[in-house]
Short mmCIF file of C-alpha atoms and ligand atoms in Angstrom, two decimals:
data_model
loop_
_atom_site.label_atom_id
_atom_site.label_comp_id
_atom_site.label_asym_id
_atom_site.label_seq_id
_atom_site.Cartn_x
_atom_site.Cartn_y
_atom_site.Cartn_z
CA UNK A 741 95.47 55.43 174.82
CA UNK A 742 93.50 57.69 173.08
CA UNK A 743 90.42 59.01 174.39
CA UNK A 744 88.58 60.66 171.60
CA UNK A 745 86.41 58.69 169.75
CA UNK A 746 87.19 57.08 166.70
CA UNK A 747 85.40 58.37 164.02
CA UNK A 748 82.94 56.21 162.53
CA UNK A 749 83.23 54.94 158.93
CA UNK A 750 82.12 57.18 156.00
CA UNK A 751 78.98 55.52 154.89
CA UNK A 752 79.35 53.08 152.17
CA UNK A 753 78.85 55.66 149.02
CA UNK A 754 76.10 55.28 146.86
CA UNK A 755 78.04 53.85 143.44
CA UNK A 756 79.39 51.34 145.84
CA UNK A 757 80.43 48.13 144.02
CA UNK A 758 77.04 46.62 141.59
CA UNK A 759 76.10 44.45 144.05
CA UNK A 760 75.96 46.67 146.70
CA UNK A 761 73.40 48.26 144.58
CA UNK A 762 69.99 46.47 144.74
CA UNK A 763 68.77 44.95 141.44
CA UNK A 764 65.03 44.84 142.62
CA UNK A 765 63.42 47.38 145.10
CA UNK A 766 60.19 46.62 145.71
CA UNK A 767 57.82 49.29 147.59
CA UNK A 768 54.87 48.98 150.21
CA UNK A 769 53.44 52.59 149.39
CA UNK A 770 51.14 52.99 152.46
CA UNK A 771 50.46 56.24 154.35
CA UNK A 772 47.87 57.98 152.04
CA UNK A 773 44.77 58.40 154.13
CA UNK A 774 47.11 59.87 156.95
CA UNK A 775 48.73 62.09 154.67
CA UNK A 776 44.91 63.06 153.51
CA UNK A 777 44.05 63.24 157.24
CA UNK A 778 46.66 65.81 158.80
CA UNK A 779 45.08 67.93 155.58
CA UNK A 780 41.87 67.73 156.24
CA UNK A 781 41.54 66.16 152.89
CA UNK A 782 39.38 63.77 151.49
CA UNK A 783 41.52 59.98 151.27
CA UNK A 784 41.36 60.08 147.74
CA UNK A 785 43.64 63.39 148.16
CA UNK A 786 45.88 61.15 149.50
CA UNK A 787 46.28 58.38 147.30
CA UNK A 788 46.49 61.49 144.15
CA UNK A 789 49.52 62.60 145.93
CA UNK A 790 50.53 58.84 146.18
CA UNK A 791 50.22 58.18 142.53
CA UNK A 792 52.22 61.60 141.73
CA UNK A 793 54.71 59.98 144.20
CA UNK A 794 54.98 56.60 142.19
CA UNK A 795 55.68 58.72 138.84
CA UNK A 796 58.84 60.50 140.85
CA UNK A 797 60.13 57.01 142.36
CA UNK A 798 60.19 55.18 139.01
CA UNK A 799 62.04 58.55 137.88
CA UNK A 800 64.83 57.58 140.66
CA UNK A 801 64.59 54.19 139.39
CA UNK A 802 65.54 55.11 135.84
CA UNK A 803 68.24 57.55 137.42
CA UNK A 804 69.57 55.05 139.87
CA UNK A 805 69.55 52.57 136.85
CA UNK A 806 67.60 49.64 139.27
CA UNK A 807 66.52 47.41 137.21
CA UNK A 808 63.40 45.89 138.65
CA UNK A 809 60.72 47.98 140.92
CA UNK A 810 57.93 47.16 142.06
CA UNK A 811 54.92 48.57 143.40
CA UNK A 812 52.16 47.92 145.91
CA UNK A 813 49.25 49.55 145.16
CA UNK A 814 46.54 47.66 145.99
CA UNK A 815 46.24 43.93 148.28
CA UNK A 816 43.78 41.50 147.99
CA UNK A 817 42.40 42.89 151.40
CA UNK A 818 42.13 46.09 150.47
CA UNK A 819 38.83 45.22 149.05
CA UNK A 820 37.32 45.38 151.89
CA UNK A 821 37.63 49.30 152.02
CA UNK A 822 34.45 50.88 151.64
CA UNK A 823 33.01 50.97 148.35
CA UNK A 824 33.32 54.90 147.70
CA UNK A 825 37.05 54.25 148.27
CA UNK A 826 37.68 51.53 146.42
CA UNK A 827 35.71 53.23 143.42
CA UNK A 828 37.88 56.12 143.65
CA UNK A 829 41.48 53.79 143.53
CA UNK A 830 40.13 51.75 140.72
CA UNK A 831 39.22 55.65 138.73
CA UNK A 832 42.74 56.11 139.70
CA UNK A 833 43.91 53.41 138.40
CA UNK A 834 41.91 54.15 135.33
CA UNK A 835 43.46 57.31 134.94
CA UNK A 836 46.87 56.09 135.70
CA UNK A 837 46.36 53.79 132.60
CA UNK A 838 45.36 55.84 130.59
CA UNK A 839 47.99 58.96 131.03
CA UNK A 840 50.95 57.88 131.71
CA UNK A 841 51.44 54.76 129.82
CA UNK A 842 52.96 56.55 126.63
CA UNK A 843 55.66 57.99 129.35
CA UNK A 844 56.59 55.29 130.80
CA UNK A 845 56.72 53.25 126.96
CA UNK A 846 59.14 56.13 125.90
CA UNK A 847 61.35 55.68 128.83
CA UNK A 848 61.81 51.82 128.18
CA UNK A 849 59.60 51.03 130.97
CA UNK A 850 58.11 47.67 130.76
CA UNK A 851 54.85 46.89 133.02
CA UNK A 852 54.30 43.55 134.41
CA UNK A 853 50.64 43.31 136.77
CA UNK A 854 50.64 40.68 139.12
CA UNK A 855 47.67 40.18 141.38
CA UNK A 856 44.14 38.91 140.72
CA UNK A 857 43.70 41.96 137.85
CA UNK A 858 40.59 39.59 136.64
CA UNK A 859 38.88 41.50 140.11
CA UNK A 860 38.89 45.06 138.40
CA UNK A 861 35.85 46.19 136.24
CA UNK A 862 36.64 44.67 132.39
CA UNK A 863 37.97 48.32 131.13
CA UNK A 864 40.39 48.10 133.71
CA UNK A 865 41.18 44.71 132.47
CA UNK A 866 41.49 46.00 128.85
CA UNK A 867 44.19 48.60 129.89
CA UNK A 868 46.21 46.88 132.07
CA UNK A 869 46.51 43.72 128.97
CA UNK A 870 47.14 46.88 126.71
CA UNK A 871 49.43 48.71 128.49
CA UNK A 872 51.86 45.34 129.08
CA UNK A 873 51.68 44.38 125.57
CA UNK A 874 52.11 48.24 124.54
CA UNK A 875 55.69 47.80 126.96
CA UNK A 876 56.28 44.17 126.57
CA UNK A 877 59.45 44.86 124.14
CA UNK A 878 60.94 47.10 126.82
CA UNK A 879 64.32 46.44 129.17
CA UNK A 880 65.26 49.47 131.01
CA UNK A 881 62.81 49.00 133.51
CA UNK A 882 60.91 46.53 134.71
CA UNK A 883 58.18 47.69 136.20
CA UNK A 884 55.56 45.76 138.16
CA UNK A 885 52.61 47.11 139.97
CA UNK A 886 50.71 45.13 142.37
CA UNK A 887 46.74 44.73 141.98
CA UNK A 888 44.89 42.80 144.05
CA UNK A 889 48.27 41.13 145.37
CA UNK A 890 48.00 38.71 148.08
CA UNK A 891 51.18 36.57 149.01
CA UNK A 892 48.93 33.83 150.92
CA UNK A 893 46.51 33.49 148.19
CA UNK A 894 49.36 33.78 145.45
CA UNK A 895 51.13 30.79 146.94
CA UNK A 896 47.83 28.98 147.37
CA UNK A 897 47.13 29.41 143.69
CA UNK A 898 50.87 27.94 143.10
CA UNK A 899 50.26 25.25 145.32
CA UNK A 900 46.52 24.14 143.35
CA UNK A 901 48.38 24.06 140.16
CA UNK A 902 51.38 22.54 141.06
CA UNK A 903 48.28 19.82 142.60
CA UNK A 904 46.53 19.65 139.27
CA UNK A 905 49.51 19.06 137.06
CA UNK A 906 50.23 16.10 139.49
CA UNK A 907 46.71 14.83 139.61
CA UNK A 908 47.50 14.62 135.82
CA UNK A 909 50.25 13.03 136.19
CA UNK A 910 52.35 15.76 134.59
CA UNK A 911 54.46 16.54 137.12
CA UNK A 912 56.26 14.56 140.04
CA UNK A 913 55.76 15.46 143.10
CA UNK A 914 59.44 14.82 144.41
CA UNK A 915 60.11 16.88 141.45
CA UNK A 916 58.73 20.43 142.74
CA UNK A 917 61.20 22.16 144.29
CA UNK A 918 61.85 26.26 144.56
CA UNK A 919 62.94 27.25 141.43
CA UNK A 920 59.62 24.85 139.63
CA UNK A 921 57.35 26.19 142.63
CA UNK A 922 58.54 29.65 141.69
CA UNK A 923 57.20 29.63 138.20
CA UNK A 924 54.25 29.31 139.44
CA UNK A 925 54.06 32.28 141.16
CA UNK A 926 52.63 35.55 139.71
CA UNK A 927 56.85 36.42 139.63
CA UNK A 928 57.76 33.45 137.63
CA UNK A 929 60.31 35.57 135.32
CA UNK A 930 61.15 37.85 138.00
CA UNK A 931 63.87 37.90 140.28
CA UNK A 932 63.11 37.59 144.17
CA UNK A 933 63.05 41.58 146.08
CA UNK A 934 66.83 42.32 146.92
CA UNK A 935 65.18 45.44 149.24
CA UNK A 936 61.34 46.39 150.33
CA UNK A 937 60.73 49.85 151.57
CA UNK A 938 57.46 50.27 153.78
CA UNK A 939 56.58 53.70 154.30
CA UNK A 940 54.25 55.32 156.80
CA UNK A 941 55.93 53.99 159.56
CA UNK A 942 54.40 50.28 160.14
CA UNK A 943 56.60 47.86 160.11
CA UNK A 944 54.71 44.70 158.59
CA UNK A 945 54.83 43.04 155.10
CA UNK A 946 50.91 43.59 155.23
CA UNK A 947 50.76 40.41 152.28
CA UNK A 948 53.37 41.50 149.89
CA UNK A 949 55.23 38.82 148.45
CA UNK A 950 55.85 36.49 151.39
CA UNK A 951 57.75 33.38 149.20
CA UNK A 952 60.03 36.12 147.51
CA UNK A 953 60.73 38.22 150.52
CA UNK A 954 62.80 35.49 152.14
CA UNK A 955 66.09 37.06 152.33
CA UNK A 956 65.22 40.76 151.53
CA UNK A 957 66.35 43.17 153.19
CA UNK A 958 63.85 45.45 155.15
CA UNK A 959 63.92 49.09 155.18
CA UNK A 960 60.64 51.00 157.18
CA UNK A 961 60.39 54.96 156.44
CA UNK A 962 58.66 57.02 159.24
CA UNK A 963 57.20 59.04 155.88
CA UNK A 964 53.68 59.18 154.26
CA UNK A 965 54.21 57.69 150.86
CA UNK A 966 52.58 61.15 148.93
CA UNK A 967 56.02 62.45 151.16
CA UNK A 968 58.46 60.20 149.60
CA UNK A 969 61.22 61.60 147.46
CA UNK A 970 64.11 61.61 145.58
CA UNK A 971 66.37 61.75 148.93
CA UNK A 972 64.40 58.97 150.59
CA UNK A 973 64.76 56.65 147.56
CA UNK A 974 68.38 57.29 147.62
CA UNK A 975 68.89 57.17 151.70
CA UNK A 976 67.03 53.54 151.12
CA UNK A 977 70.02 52.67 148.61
CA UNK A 978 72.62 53.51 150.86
CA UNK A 979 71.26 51.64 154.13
CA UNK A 980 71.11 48.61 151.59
CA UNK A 981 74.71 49.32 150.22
CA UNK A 982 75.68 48.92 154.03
CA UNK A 983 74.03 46.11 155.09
CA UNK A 984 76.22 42.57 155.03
CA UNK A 985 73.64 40.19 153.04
CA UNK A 986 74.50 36.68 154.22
CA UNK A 987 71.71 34.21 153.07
CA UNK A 988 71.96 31.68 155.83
CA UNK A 989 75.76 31.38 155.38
CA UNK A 990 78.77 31.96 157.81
CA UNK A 991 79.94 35.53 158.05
CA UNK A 992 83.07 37.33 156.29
C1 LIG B 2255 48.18 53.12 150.93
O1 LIG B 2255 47.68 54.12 151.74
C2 LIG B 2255 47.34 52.94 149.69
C3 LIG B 2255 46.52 51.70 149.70
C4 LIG B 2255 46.58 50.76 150.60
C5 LIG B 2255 45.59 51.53 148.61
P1 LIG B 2255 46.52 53.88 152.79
O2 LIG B 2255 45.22 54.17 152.15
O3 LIG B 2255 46.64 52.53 153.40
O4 LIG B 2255 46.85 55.00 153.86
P2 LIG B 2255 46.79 54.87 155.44
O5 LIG B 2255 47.61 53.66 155.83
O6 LIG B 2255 45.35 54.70 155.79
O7 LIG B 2255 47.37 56.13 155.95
C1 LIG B 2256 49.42 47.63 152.41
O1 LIG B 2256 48.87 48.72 153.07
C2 LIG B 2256 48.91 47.58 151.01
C3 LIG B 2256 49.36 48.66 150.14
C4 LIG B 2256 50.18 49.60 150.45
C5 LIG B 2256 48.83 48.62 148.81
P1 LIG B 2256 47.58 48.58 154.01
O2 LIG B 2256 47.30 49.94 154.52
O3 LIG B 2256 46.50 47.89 153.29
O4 LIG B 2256 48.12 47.62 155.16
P2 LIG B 2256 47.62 47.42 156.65
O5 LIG B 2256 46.14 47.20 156.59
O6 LIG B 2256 47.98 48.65 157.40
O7 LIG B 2256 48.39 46.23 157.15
MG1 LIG B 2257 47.63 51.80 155.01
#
């Protein structure tokens, strides 16, 4: 019997088989005041870096040819940052809007919001309604950002409706299952997370799309988000390309 070690498996490549290849990555960009931090940098250094690093990882999106990304920028929480901070995220969002918007319309980008964007001062409003009708026509991309996102108080909006339509009698209750619950979700076109990366090195969902997270697959980065690059995007790809998805059912 042999005793050297077999050698382990070459990792699954990257243009494994399509679905191997995830067909929505959806992103918990957190790590922006540390980054800031080990600086000495004002936050809002930070979260500059992080929007530069959102502009490079929808670049890998359009080069890895994913389909659907989406980003969390900002939770329903996060309001409760102090006011200087959360003036600063909503001039970068501002900015954001503003500048890159005729980028990301050339490179077939379409932007989807979902979120309570109704919380953001009415300019904000006006951009974000612009910039998704500007992209609407779009299919390369589908690109969602996350504003004021909360999954508990998404699914309690979903759940009032879906109460109201009954209370009208338009709707059965016997009659709401996933797929109708789903649609009313701030996701109702898209397609549930295949993989969620977390950076900074916490390993919590933090709120981010609790109903549609129920068979992703999890992937926590020990890097600041303003850190994350072109090899982490791809490293992310290839742990999902190994992992056996199974969705409740017997393996093999
Ligand atoms: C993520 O970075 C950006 C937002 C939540 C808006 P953080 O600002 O949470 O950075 P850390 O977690 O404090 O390092
Ligand atoms: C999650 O990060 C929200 C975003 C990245 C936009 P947080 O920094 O708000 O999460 P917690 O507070 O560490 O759970
Ligand atoms: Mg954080």
């Amino acid at each position: 019997m042999s005793v050297i070690a077999p050698l382990a498996p070459p990792a699954a490549p990257l243009a494994a088989a399509p679905s191997r290849r995830p067909a929505h990555v959806a992103i918990i960009m957190d790590g922006n005041g540390r980054w800031a931090e080990a600086r000495g940098l004002p936050r809002i250094a930070g979260h500059r870096a992080g929007a530069q690093a959102a502009r490079r990882t929808i670049e890998q999106a359009l080069e890895h040819g994913v389909p659907w990304l989406t980003l969390y920028a900002f939770s329903s929480e996060n309001w409760r940052r102090p006011a200087e901070e959360v003036t600063d995220l909503t001039g970068l969002l501002r900015h954001y809007l503003r500048n890159e918007i005729k980028e990301l319309a050339a490179n077939g980008v379409r932007l989807r919001v979902i979120g309570e964007a109704h919380r953001f001062p009415p300019d904000v409003q006006a951009l974000i309604a612009e910039a998704i009708e500007r992209t609407r026509r779009n299919h390369r991309l589908n690109l969602t950002i996350a504003l004021s996102y909360g999954g508990r108080g998404e699914i309690l909006a979903a759940v009032r409706r879906a109460a109201e339509l009954v209370r009208a009698g338009e709707l059965a209750p016997e009659a709401i299952d996933e797929e109708t619950f789903g649609q009313f979700l701030f996701t109702g076109e898209m397609p549930d997370p295949d993989l969620i990366i977390r950076t900074s090195g916490e390993r919590r969902l933090s709120n981010f799309l609790l109903w549609q997270a129920a068979y992703a697959e999890l992937v926590f980065l020990d890097v600041l988000w303003p850190d994350f690059d072109a090899c982490h995007f791809a490293a992310a790809l290839a742990d999902f390309a190994r992992r056996e998805r199974r969705f409740g059912a017997r393996p093999g």
